[in-house]
């Protein structure tokens, strides 16, 4: 977790209302003797709605069986992690949690508790939170950062969200009342504090400049700017000794509602560390949660102009095998039994044309392409890979045939896909049947 500075040029267009903050009631908190009760000037960012419950995970706790399935599913998604740790939790040598706390049941208790406390109450909020802590804790293997020689020593990353830097420990102390500034190991060695600090950070712990809205800094990386963030801030003030401290913050749940994993990752990590992995965990968790298909709140989103989700084409590609010559992926198409393989250029990812390397993971729009060399193909494009690049889905067999594009196949061996023309026709026939409008391909990775 890192810190980010906002620029002053924000729109001041939201009215403020005054509230208080106490430890056991969001958004209130209790405090130690030397720190007075915080006064929170909070934007009214949540509307009370009728609580919807269904077969999904909205507005209820995880059962033991469900949570075990979630943890196992995440571990199963990464062969090397599964091989090293199986399903054991917090088994890293530097993790000093008590043995009785290193269980799926104990973690489930804490997760259910903080989800209720910090309004992480819908499927989409829950799966985004879990994706972040899964990466922050090295796949739930430790509650303490591995690095031991950093500028912020001894305030290393601790807890499920890796609370880092003395200033952040001080702000959490002001919220919770526990003296984690003096006894910083409380966050890494006690699962309750390690979990509570993560929920607090998610809800109101990201320290930003005071203001009305978070739109990202002017020098934000492209993967942030492309989303054009615009979220309301809450202003929190508290007294530390004789000094009043104020900061602005953003409830990451609001960003999760918009399904923006890149923005959440930026606010949690302060950079792009593990960005691809965090995207993959969200993808994996959506499959485990069966989101949005079975989510009772998943249909709050505005429907696509073409109609229901089944009226649009979504191809899901997961990169699994790579050599010095090529990358091979498995793919499926939503709401169909169509599946197969794609062969692409070798890595690493690039947005620069002419490098004979694969395009970055992400979500791409699709449109039909007609040309002289490739008479018919599906063209991929988004905000970082332009249409002019002419990245196509077409037929072929080897890396020599790709020219930066994606080759469909029914079978695969090393650096080769077979049955390309048959598989390509199957894809094209389906796209023609459903229609190209709002069609997309989502590229993720989970290498074996």
Short mmCIF file of C-alpha atoms in Angstrom, two decimals:
data_model
loop_
_atom_site.label_atom_id
_atom_site.label_comp_id
_atom_site.label_asym_id
_atom_site.label_seq_id
_atom_site.Cartn_x
_atom_site.Cartn_y
_atom_site.Cartn_z
CA UNK A 1 0.00 0.00 0.00
CA UNK A 2 1.37 3.40 -0.95
CA UNK A 3 0.42 7.03 -0.76
CA UNK A 4 -0.76 9.28 -3.56
CA UNK A 5 -1.04 13.07 -3.67
CA UNK A 6 -4.02 14.68 -5.33
CA UNK A 7 -3.85 17.94 -7.20
CA UNK A 8 -5.76 20.98 -5.98
CA UNK A 9 -7.69 21.49 -9.19
CA UNK A 10 -10.73 19.43 -8.21
CA UNK A 11 -14.39 20.26 -8.63
CA UNK A 12 -15.91 21.48 -5.37
CA UNK A 13 -19.45 20.48 -6.15
CA UNK A 14 -20.59 18.26 -3.32
CA UNK A 15 -22.20 19.55 -0.12
CA UNK A 16 -20.81 18.33 3.20
CA UNK A 17 -22.59 17.01 6.25
CA UNK A 18 -21.04 16.58 9.69
CA UNK A 19 -20.78 13.21 11.36
CA UNK A 20 -18.73 11.54 14.07
CA UNK A 21 -16.41 8.58 14.00
CA UNK A 22 -16.32 5.74 16.54
CA UNK A 23 -14.55 2.42 16.54
CA UNK A 24 -17.48 0.01 16.59
CA UNK A 25 -19.97 1.88 14.45
CA UNK A 26 -19.11 2.92 10.97
CA UNK A 27 -18.11 5.62 10.41
CA UNK A 28 -17.43 6.38 14.12
CA UNK A 29 -14.42 5.50 16.28
CA UNK A 30 -12.97 5.53 19.79
CA UNK A 31 -9.47 6.81 20.51
CA UNK A 32 -6.58 6.74 23.00
CA UNK A 33 -6.07 9.40 25.65
CA UNK A 34 -3.70 11.61 23.72
CA UNK A 35 -5.97 11.79 20.69
CA UNK A 36 -9.38 13.45 20.77
CA UNK A 37 -12.53 12.21 19.07
CA UNK A 38 -12.40 12.73 15.32
CA UNK A 39 -14.95 14.86 13.56
CA UNK A 40 -15.70 13.59 10.11
CA UNK A 41 -16.98 15.86 7.38
CA UNK A 42 -18.43 13.28 5.09
CA UNK A 43 -19.94 13.47 1.69
CA UNK A 44 -23.23 11.60 1.65
CA UNK A 45 -21.96 8.94 -0.70
CA UNK A 46 -24.32 6.06 -0.03
CA UNK A 47 -28.04 5.92 -0.49
CA UNK A 48 -30.03 3.55 1.67
CA UNK A 49 -31.64 0.91 -0.44
CA UNK A 50 -33.76 -2.12 0.20
CA UNK A 51 -31.43 -4.96 1.13
CA UNK A 52 -31.58 -7.62 -1.54
CA UNK A 53 -30.73 -11.20 -0.73
CA UNK A 54 -30.61 -14.20 -2.98
CA UNK A 55 -28.48 -17.25 -3.69
CA UNK A 56 -25.42 -15.03 -4.15
CA UNK A 57 -23.09 -13.57 -1.50
CA UNK A 58 -24.74 -10.15 -1.18
CA UNK A 59 -25.76 -9.01 2.31
CA UNK A 60 -24.85 -12.23 4.11
CA UNK A 61 -21.90 -14.04 5.64
CA UNK A 62 -19.83 -16.70 3.92
CA UNK A 63 -20.54 -20.22 5.14
CA UNK A 64 -17.56 -22.46 6.00
CA UNK A 65 -18.08 -24.47 2.81
CA UNK A 66 -18.35 -21.39 0.61
CA UNK A 67 -15.26 -19.71 1.99
CA UNK A 68 -13.22 -22.89 1.68
CA UNK A 69 -14.29 -23.11 -1.96
CA UNK A 70 -13.17 -19.52 -2.52
CA UNK A 71 -9.72 -20.08 -1.00
CA UNK A 72 -9.25 -23.37 -2.83
CA UNK A 73 -10.34 -21.78 -6.09
CA UNK A 74 -7.80 -19.00 -5.76
CA UNK A 75 -5.02 -21.46 -4.96
CA UNK A 76 -6.03 -23.75 -7.81
CA UNK A 77 -5.74 -20.81 -10.22
CA UNK A 78 -1.95 -20.69 -9.81
CA UNK A 79 -0.12 -23.97 -10.21
CA UNK A 80 3.15 -22.79 -8.63
CA UNK A 81 1.41 -21.39 -5.54
CA UNK A 82 -0.69 -24.52 -5.13
CA UNK A 83 2.43 -26.65 -5.46
CA UNK A 84 4.31 -24.67 -2.83
CA UNK A 85 1.60 -24.18 -0.20
CA UNK A 86 -1.36 -26.42 -1.13
CA UNK A 87 -4.25 -24.87 0.82
CA UNK A 88 -2.30 -23.85 3.92
CA UNK A 89 -2.73 -20.23 5.07
CA UNK A 90 -0.04 -17.90 6.40
CA UNK A 91 2.65 -20.55 6.16
CA UNK A 92 5.53 -18.21 5.26
CA UNK A 93 8.44 -18.36 7.70
CA UNK A 94 8.15 -14.65 8.58
CA UNK A 95 4.45 -14.86 9.49
CA UNK A 96 4.09 -14.81 13.29
CA UNK A 97 0.35 -15.29 13.63
CA UNK A 98 -0.65 -17.79 16.28
CA UNK A 99 -1.07 -21.28 14.90
CA UNK A 100 -4.76 -21.31 15.79
CA UNK A 101 -5.28 -18.21 13.65
CA UNK A 102 -3.76 -19.77 10.53
CA UNK A 103 -6.95 -21.53 9.47
CA UNK A 104 -9.60 -20.93 6.84
CA UNK A 105 -12.30 -20.84 9.54
CA UNK A 106 -10.53 -18.15 11.57
CA UNK A 107 -9.93 -16.05 8.47
CA UNK A 108 -13.57 -16.49 7.45
CA UNK A 109 -14.72 -15.21 10.84
CA UNK A 110 -12.60 -12.09 10.45
CA UNK A 111 -13.62 -11.52 6.83
CA UNK A 112 -17.32 -11.81 7.67
CA UNK A 113 -16.83 -9.41 10.56
CA UNK A 114 -15.07 -6.67 8.61
CA UNK A 115 -17.39 -7.06 5.62
CA UNK A 116 -20.32 -6.28 7.90
CA UNK A 117 -18.47 -3.47 9.67
CA UNK A 118 -17.11 -1.66 6.63
CA UNK A 119 -20.06 -2.05 4.22
CA UNK A 120 -18.33 -4.57 1.99
CA UNK A 121 -21.71 -6.12 1.44
CA UNK A 122 -22.19 -7.03 -2.22
CA UNK A 123 -20.66 -9.69 -4.42
CA UNK A 124 -18.68 -7.19 -6.47
CA UNK A 125 -17.28 -5.41 -3.40
CA UNK A 126 -16.38 -8.67 -1.72
CA UNK A 127 -14.58 -10.19 -4.68
CA UNK A 128 -12.57 -7.01 -5.34
CA UNK A 129 -11.53 -6.80 -1.67
CA UNK A 130 -10.50 -10.48 -1.64
CA UNK A 131 -8.51 -10.04 -4.85
CA UNK A 132 -6.51 -7.21 -3.27
CA UNK A 133 -5.72 -8.90 0.03
CA UNK A 134 -4.87 -12.14 -1.77
CA UNK A 135 -2.08 -10.38 -3.62
CA UNK A 136 -1.02 -8.09 -0.76
CA UNK A 137 -0.45 -11.09 1.52
CA UNK A 138 1.44 -13.09 -1.12
CA UNK A 139 -1.58 -15.30 -1.76
CA UNK A 140 -2.56 -15.39 1.95
CA UNK A 141 0.84 -16.77 2.91
CA UNK A 142 2.05 -13.92 5.16
CA UNK A 143 0.88 -10.87 7.08
CA UNK A 144 4.30 -9.20 7.04
CA UNK A 145 6.20 -7.71 4.12
CA UNK A 146 9.26 -9.76 3.17
CA UNK A 147 11.53 -6.73 2.71
CA UNK A 148 13.59 -5.79 5.76
CA UNK A 149 15.66 -2.84 4.52
CA UNK A 150 13.32 -0.09 3.39
CA UNK A 151 13.18 3.65 3.99
CA UNK A 152 10.02 3.18 6.05
CA UNK A 153 11.60 0.69 8.47
CA UNK A 154 10.23 -0.52 10.91
CA UNK A 155 6.77 0.33 9.52
CA UNK A 156 6.81 -2.41 6.92
CA UNK A 157 3.66 -3.67 5.22
CA UNK A 158 1.54 -5.54 7.75
CA UNK A 159 -1.92 -7.05 7.90
CA UNK A 160 -4.21 -8.20 5.11
CA UNK A 161 -3.86 -4.89 3.25
CA UNK A 162 -0.18 -4.39 4.17
CA UNK A 163 -0.42 -1.18 6.22
CA UNK A 164 2.83 0.67 5.42
CA UNK A 165 4.62 3.87 6.52
CA UNK A 166 4.53 5.40 10.01
CA UNK A 167 1.98 8.03 8.98
CA UNK A 168 -0.54 5.33 8.07
CA UNK A 169 0.05 3.51 11.35
CA UNK A 170 -0.65 6.81 13.14
CA UNK A 171 -3.93 7.33 11.29
CA UNK A 172 -5.07 3.78 12.04
CA UNK A 173 -4.14 4.29 15.69
CA UNK A 174 -6.35 7.38 15.72
CA UNK A 175 -9.22 5.32 14.34
CA UNK A 176 -8.89 2.12 16.35
CA UNK A 177 -7.19 3.21 19.58
CA UNK A 178 -4.62 0.40 19.50
CA UNK A 179 -1.06 1.71 19.82
CA UNK A 180 0.27 0.14 16.65
CA UNK A 181 2.78 2.99 16.31
CA UNK A 182 4.64 1.77 19.39
CA UNK A 183 3.79 -1.91 18.96
CA UNK A 184 3.65 -2.19 15.17
CA UNK A 185 3.81 -5.98 15.24
CA UNK A 186 0.22 -6.03 16.48
CA UNK A 187 -0.93 -5.56 12.89
CA UNK A 188 1.02 -8.54 11.55
CA UNK A 189 0.87 -10.84 14.59
CA UNK A 190 -2.82 -10.49 15.47
CA UNK A 191 -5.37 -11.57 12.86
CA UNK A 192 -8.08 -9.31 14.30
CA UNK A 193 -6.01 -6.14 13.91
CA UNK A 194 -4.54 -7.34 10.62
CA UNK A 195 -8.06 -7.80 9.25
CA UNK A 196 -9.61 -4.70 10.80
CA UNK A 197 -6.84 -2.47 9.46
CA UNK A 198 -7.55 -3.84 5.96
CA UNK A 199 -11.28 -3.11 6.21
CA UNK A 200 -10.57 0.35 7.61
CA UNK A 201 -8.14 1.12 4.81
CA UNK A 202 -10.70 0.03 2.23
CA UNK A 203 -13.44 2.21 3.72
CA UNK A 204 -11.63 5.32 4.96
CA UNK A 205 -7.89 4.74 5.35
CA UNK A 206 -6.49 5.85 2.01
CA UNK A 207 -4.87 9.22 2.81
CA UNK A 208 -5.41 11.79 0.07
CA UNK A 209 -5.55 15.56 -0.07
CA UNK A 210 -8.66 17.16 1.34
CA UNK A 211 -11.16 17.90 -1.42
CA UNK A 212 -14.54 17.04 -2.83
CA UNK A 213 -13.66 14.53 -5.52
CA UNK A 214 -10.85 12.16 -6.45
CA UNK A 215 -10.02 12.30 -10.14
CA UNK A 216 -6.49 10.92 -9.92
CA UNK A 217 -3.31 13.00 -10.05
CA UNK A 218 -2.37 14.73 -13.28
CA UNK A 219 0.67 12.46 -13.63
CA UNK A 220 -1.30 9.23 -13.11
CA UNK A 221 -0.24 6.30 -15.31
CA UNK A 222 -2.19 5.47 -18.45
CA UNK A 223 -3.97 2.51 -16.87
CA UNK A 224 -5.53 4.94 -14.37
CA UNK A 225 -6.24 7.84 -16.73
CA UNK A 226 -8.05 5.59 -19.19
CA UNK A 227 -10.84 5.09 -16.62
CA UNK A 228 -11.32 8.85 -16.05
CA UNK A 229 -11.85 8.40 -12.29
CA UNK A 230 -14.30 10.73 -10.57
CA UNK A 231 -15.34 9.69 -7.07
CA UNK A 232 -16.52 11.64 -4.01
CA UNK A 233 -14.16 12.11 -1.10
CA UNK A 234 -14.80 12.08 2.62
CA UNK A 235 -12.84 14.51 4.82
CA UNK A 236 -11.65 13.08 8.13
CA UNK A 237 -10.13 15.21 10.88
CA UNK A 238 -8.73 14.12 14.23
CA UNK A 239 -6.59 15.56 17.00
CA UNK A 240 -3.18 14.22 17.82
CA UNK A 241 -1.93 16.05 20.85
CA UNK A 242 -2.46 19.75 20.19
CA UNK A 243 -2.45 19.32 16.45
CA UNK A 244 -5.50 18.79 14.24
CA UNK A 245 -4.86 16.59 11.26
CA UNK A 246 -7.15 16.33 8.24
CA UNK A 247 -7.10 14.10 5.23
CA UNK A 248 -9.36 13.20 2.35
CA UNK A 249 -10.21 9.61 1.54
CA UNK A 250 -12.18 7.51 -0.94
CA UNK A 251 -14.33 4.50 -0.12
CA UNK A 252 -12.88 1.84 -2.39
CA UNK A 253 -16.27 0.12 -2.37
CA UNK A 254 -17.56 2.83 -4.67
CA UNK A 255 -14.84 2.01 -7.17
CA UNK A 256 -15.54 -1.71 -6.80
CA UNK A 257 -19.18 -0.97 -7.66
CA UNK A 258 -17.87 0.18 -11.06
CA UNK A 259 -15.69 -2.95 -11.37
CA UNK A 260 -12.46 -0.91 -11.74
CA UNK A 261 -9.72 -3.24 -10.51
CA UNK A 262 -6.95 -1.05 -11.95
CA UNK A 263 -8.09 2.01 -9.96
CA UNK A 264 -8.40 0.01 -6.75
CA UNK A 265 -4.97 -1.52 -7.29
CA UNK A 266 -3.48 1.94 -7.82
CA UNK A 267 -4.96 3.25 -4.57
CA UNK A 268 -3.94 0.16 -2.61
CA UNK A 269 -0.44 -0.24 -3.99
CA UNK A 270 0.44 3.21 -5.31
CA UNK A 271 1.82 1.68 -8.49
CA UNK A 272 1.45 -1.23 -10.88
CA UNK A 273 2.98 -3.94 -8.69
CA UNK A 274 1.05 -7.14 -9.31
CA UNK A 275 -1.49 -5.40 -11.53
CA UNK A 276 -1.87 -8.35 -13.88
CA UNK A 277 -2.22 -10.77 -11.00
CA UNK A 278 -4.86 -8.62 -9.30
CA UNK A 279 -6.83 -8.54 -12.55
CA UNK A 280 -6.57 -12.31 -12.77
CA UNK A 281 -7.79 -12.78 -9.20
CA UNK A 282 -10.85 -10.66 -9.92
CA UNK A 283 -11.51 -12.79 -12.99
CA UNK A 284 -11.07 -16.01 -10.98
CA UNK A 285 -13.30 -14.80 -8.16
CA UNK A 286 -16.04 -13.78 -10.57
CA UNK A 287 -16.08 -17.35 -11.83
CA UNK A 288 -16.19 -18.70 -8.27
CA UNK A 289 -18.92 -16.24 -7.27
CA UNK A 290 -20.75 -16.86 -10.58
CA UNK A 291 -20.85 -13.12 -10.96
CA UNK A 292 -22.86 -11.46 -12.36
CA UNK A 293 -25.01 -14.40 -13.49
CA UNK A 294 -26.26 -15.34 -10.02
CA UNK A 295 -25.83 -12.00 -8.24
CA UNK A 296 -29.14 -10.44 -7.25
CA UNK A 297 -27.53 -7.00 -7.37
CA UNK A 298 -25.48 -7.74 -10.47
CA UNK A 299 -28.22 -6.45 -12.71
CA UNK A 300 -28.09 -2.91 -11.28
CA UNK A 301 -25.76 -1.96 -14.06
CA UNK A 302 -27.36 -0.37 -17.08
CA UNK A 303 -27.98 -3.03 -19.72
CA UNK A 304 -25.98 -2.88 -22.90
CA UNK A 305 -27.76 -1.05 -25.70
CA UNK A 306 -28.19 -4.27 -27.65
CA UNK A 307 -30.22 -5.87 -24.87
CA UNK A 308 -29.45 -8.50 -22.27
CA UNK A 309 -25.91 -9.80 -21.57
CA UNK A 310 -26.64 -12.86 -23.71
CA UNK A 311 -27.13 -10.56 -26.69
CA UNK A 312 -23.48 -9.53 -26.73
CA UNK A 313 -20.33 -11.50 -27.47
CA UNK A 314 -17.71 -11.81 -24.72
CA UNK A 315 -14.60 -13.91 -25.42
CA UNK A 316 -12.48 -14.74 -22.37
CA UNK A 317 -8.83 -15.58 -23.06
CA UNK A 318 -6.43 -16.84 -20.37
CA UNK A 319 -2.74 -17.00 -21.27
CA UNK A 320 -1.24 -20.19 -19.86
CA UNK A 321 1.86 -21.26 -21.77
CA UNK A 322 4.75 -19.22 -23.16
CA UNK A 323 8.09 -19.95 -24.79
CA UNK A 324 10.73 -17.75 -26.39
CA UNK A 325 8.72 -18.04 -29.61
CA UNK A 326 5.05 -17.75 -28.71
CA UNK A 327 2.26 -17.54 -26.13
CA UNK A 328 -0.68 -19.95 -26.06
CA UNK A 329 -3.98 -19.31 -24.30
CA UNK A 330 -7.22 -21.11 -23.58
CA UNK A 331 -10.44 -19.30 -24.46
CA UNK A 332 -14.17 -19.58 -23.88
CA UNK A 333 -17.13 -17.55 -25.09
CA UNK A 334 -19.76 -16.57 -22.53
CA UNK A 335 -23.10 -18.40 -22.67
CA UNK A 336 -21.80 -20.92 -25.21
CA UNK A 337 -19.88 -24.18 -25.30
CA UNK A 338 -17.34 -22.67 -27.72
CA UNK A 339 -13.78 -23.06 -26.47
CA UNK A 340 -10.30 -23.58 -27.82
CA UNK A 341 -6.87 -21.99 -28.01
CA UNK A 342 -5.22 -18.82 -29.25
CA UNK A 343 -1.57 -18.53 -30.28
CA UNK A 344 0.05 -15.09 -29.99
CA UNK A 345 3.49 -13.54 -30.20
CA UNK A 346 5.99 -14.07 -27.39
CA UNK A 347 6.23 -11.73 -24.40
CA UNK A 348 6.68 -9.38 -22.77
CA UNK A 349 3.52 -7.36 -23.36
CA UNK A 350 3.89 -4.20 -25.42
CA UNK A 351 1.79 -1.41 -26.89
CA UNK A 352 4.49 -0.59 -29.46
CA UNK A 353 3.90 -1.86 -32.98
CA UNK A 354 6.56 -3.74 -34.97
CA UNK A 355 8.17 -5.45 -31.95
CA UNK A 356 6.81 -8.94 -32.63
CA UNK A 357 5.47 -9.12 -29.06
CA UNK A 358 1.99 -9.76 -27.71
CA UNK A 359 -0.43 -6.99 -26.72
CA UNK A 360 -1.09 -6.26 -22.99
CA UNK A 361 -3.74 -8.09 -21.01
CA UNK A 362 -6.95 -6.14 -20.66
CA UNK A 363 -10.39 -5.68 -22.23
CA UNK A 364 -10.61 -5.00 -25.95
CA UNK A 365 -13.48 -4.05 -28.21
CA UNK A 366 -14.08 -6.12 -31.33
CA UNK A 367 -15.09 -5.10 -34.84
CA UNK A 368 -15.07 -6.75 -38.22
CA UNK A 369 -12.03 -6.23 -40.45
CA UNK A 370 -11.76 -6.66 -44.21
CA UNK A 371 -8.45 -6.26 -46.04
CA UNK A 372 -6.33 -7.49 -48.90
CA UNK A 373 -4.08 -9.86 -46.95
CA UNK A 374 -6.59 -10.93 -44.32
CA UNK A 375 -9.92 -10.82 -46.12
CA UNK A 376 -11.98 -11.34 -42.96
CA UNK A 377 -10.96 -11.01 -39.34
CA UNK A 378 -11.99 -9.65 -35.96
CA UNK A 379 -10.05 -6.55 -34.95
CA UNK A 380 -9.10 -5.86 -31.31
CA UNK A 381 -8.72 -2.32 -30.01
CA UNK A 382 -8.96 -0.20 -26.86
CA UNK A 383 -7.52 3.02 -25.46
CA UNK A 384 -3.92 1.78 -25.47
CA UNK A 385 -3.97 -0.41 -28.59
CA UNK A 386 -5.44 1.59 -31.48
CA UNK A 387 -7.44 0.32 -34.44
CA UNK A 388 -4.59 1.34 -36.72
CA UNK A 389 -2.44 -1.43 -35.20
CA UNK A 390 -4.78 -3.93 -36.93
CA UNK A 391 -4.47 -6.62 -34.24
CA UNK A 392 -6.70 -9.35 -35.66
CA UNK A 393 -8.14 -12.75 -34.84
CA UNK A 394 -7.45 -14.91 -37.89
CA UNK A 395 -6.25 -18.36 -38.92
CA UNK A 396 -2.77 -19.84 -38.90
CA UNK A 397 -0.62 -22.30 -36.99
CA UNK A 398 2.68 -20.88 -35.70
CA UNK A 399 4.24 -17.69 -34.37
CA UNK A 400 5.43 -16.91 -37.91
CA UNK A 401 1.77 -16.57 -38.89
CA UNK A 402 0.76 -14.16 -36.11
CA UNK A 403 2.42 -10.85 -37.05
CA UNK A 404 1.28 -9.58 -33.64
CA UNK A 405 -2.22 -11.01 -34.02
CA UNK A 406 -4.17 -13.88 -32.43
CA UNK A 407 -4.50 -17.25 -34.19
CA UNK A 408 -7.47 -19.43 -33.23
CA UNK A 409 -7.11 -23.19 -32.87
CA UNK A 410 -8.89 -26.36 -31.77
CA UNK A 411 -5.75 -28.16 -30.56
CA UNK A 412 -2.32 -27.10 -29.35
CA UNK A 413 1.22 -28.29 -28.93
CA UNK A 414 4.37 -26.30 -28.26
CA UNK A 415 4.40 -23.15 -30.42
CA UNK A 416 1.57 -24.55 -32.56
CA UNK A 417 -2.25 -24.58 -32.78
CA UNK A 418 -4.17 -26.88 -35.07
CA UNK A 419 -7.65 -26.90 -36.57
CA UNK A 420 -7.43 -23.16 -37.01
CA UNK A 421 -9.84 -22.61 -39.91
CA UNK A 422 -12.54 -24.75 -38.33
CA UNK A 423 -12.27 -22.97 -34.99
CA UNK A 424 -12.17 -19.55 -36.61
CA UNK A 425 -15.37 -20.32 -38.55
CA UNK A 426 -17.06 -21.41 -35.33
CA UNK A 427 -16.15 -18.08 -33.70
CA UNK A 428 -17.14 -16.00 -36.71
CA UNK A 429 -20.46 -17.81 -37.13
CA UNK A 430 -21.38 -17.08 -33.52
CA UNK A 431 -20.39 -13.41 -33.75
CA UNK A 432 -22.44 -13.04 -36.93
CA UNK A 433 -25.42 -14.70 -35.25
CA UNK A 434 -25.33 -12.50 -32.11
CA UNK A 435 -23.99 -9.34 -33.71
CA UNK A 436 -20.73 -7.41 -33.41
CA UNK A 437 -22.22 -4.52 -31.39
CA UNK A 438 -20.59 -4.29 -27.92
CA UNK A 439 -18.54 -7.44 -28.60
CA UNK A 440 -15.34 -7.70 -26.57
CA UNK A 441 -12.46 -9.96 -25.66
CA UNK A 442 -11.03 -10.03 -22.14
CA UNK A 443 -7.37 -11.13 -21.95
CA UNK A 444 -5.96 -12.34 -18.63
CA UNK A 445 -3.10 -14.64 -17.68
CA UNK A 446 -2.45 -17.60 -15.37
CA UNK A 447 0.74 -19.30 -16.51
CA UNK A 448 1.50 -22.92 -15.74
#
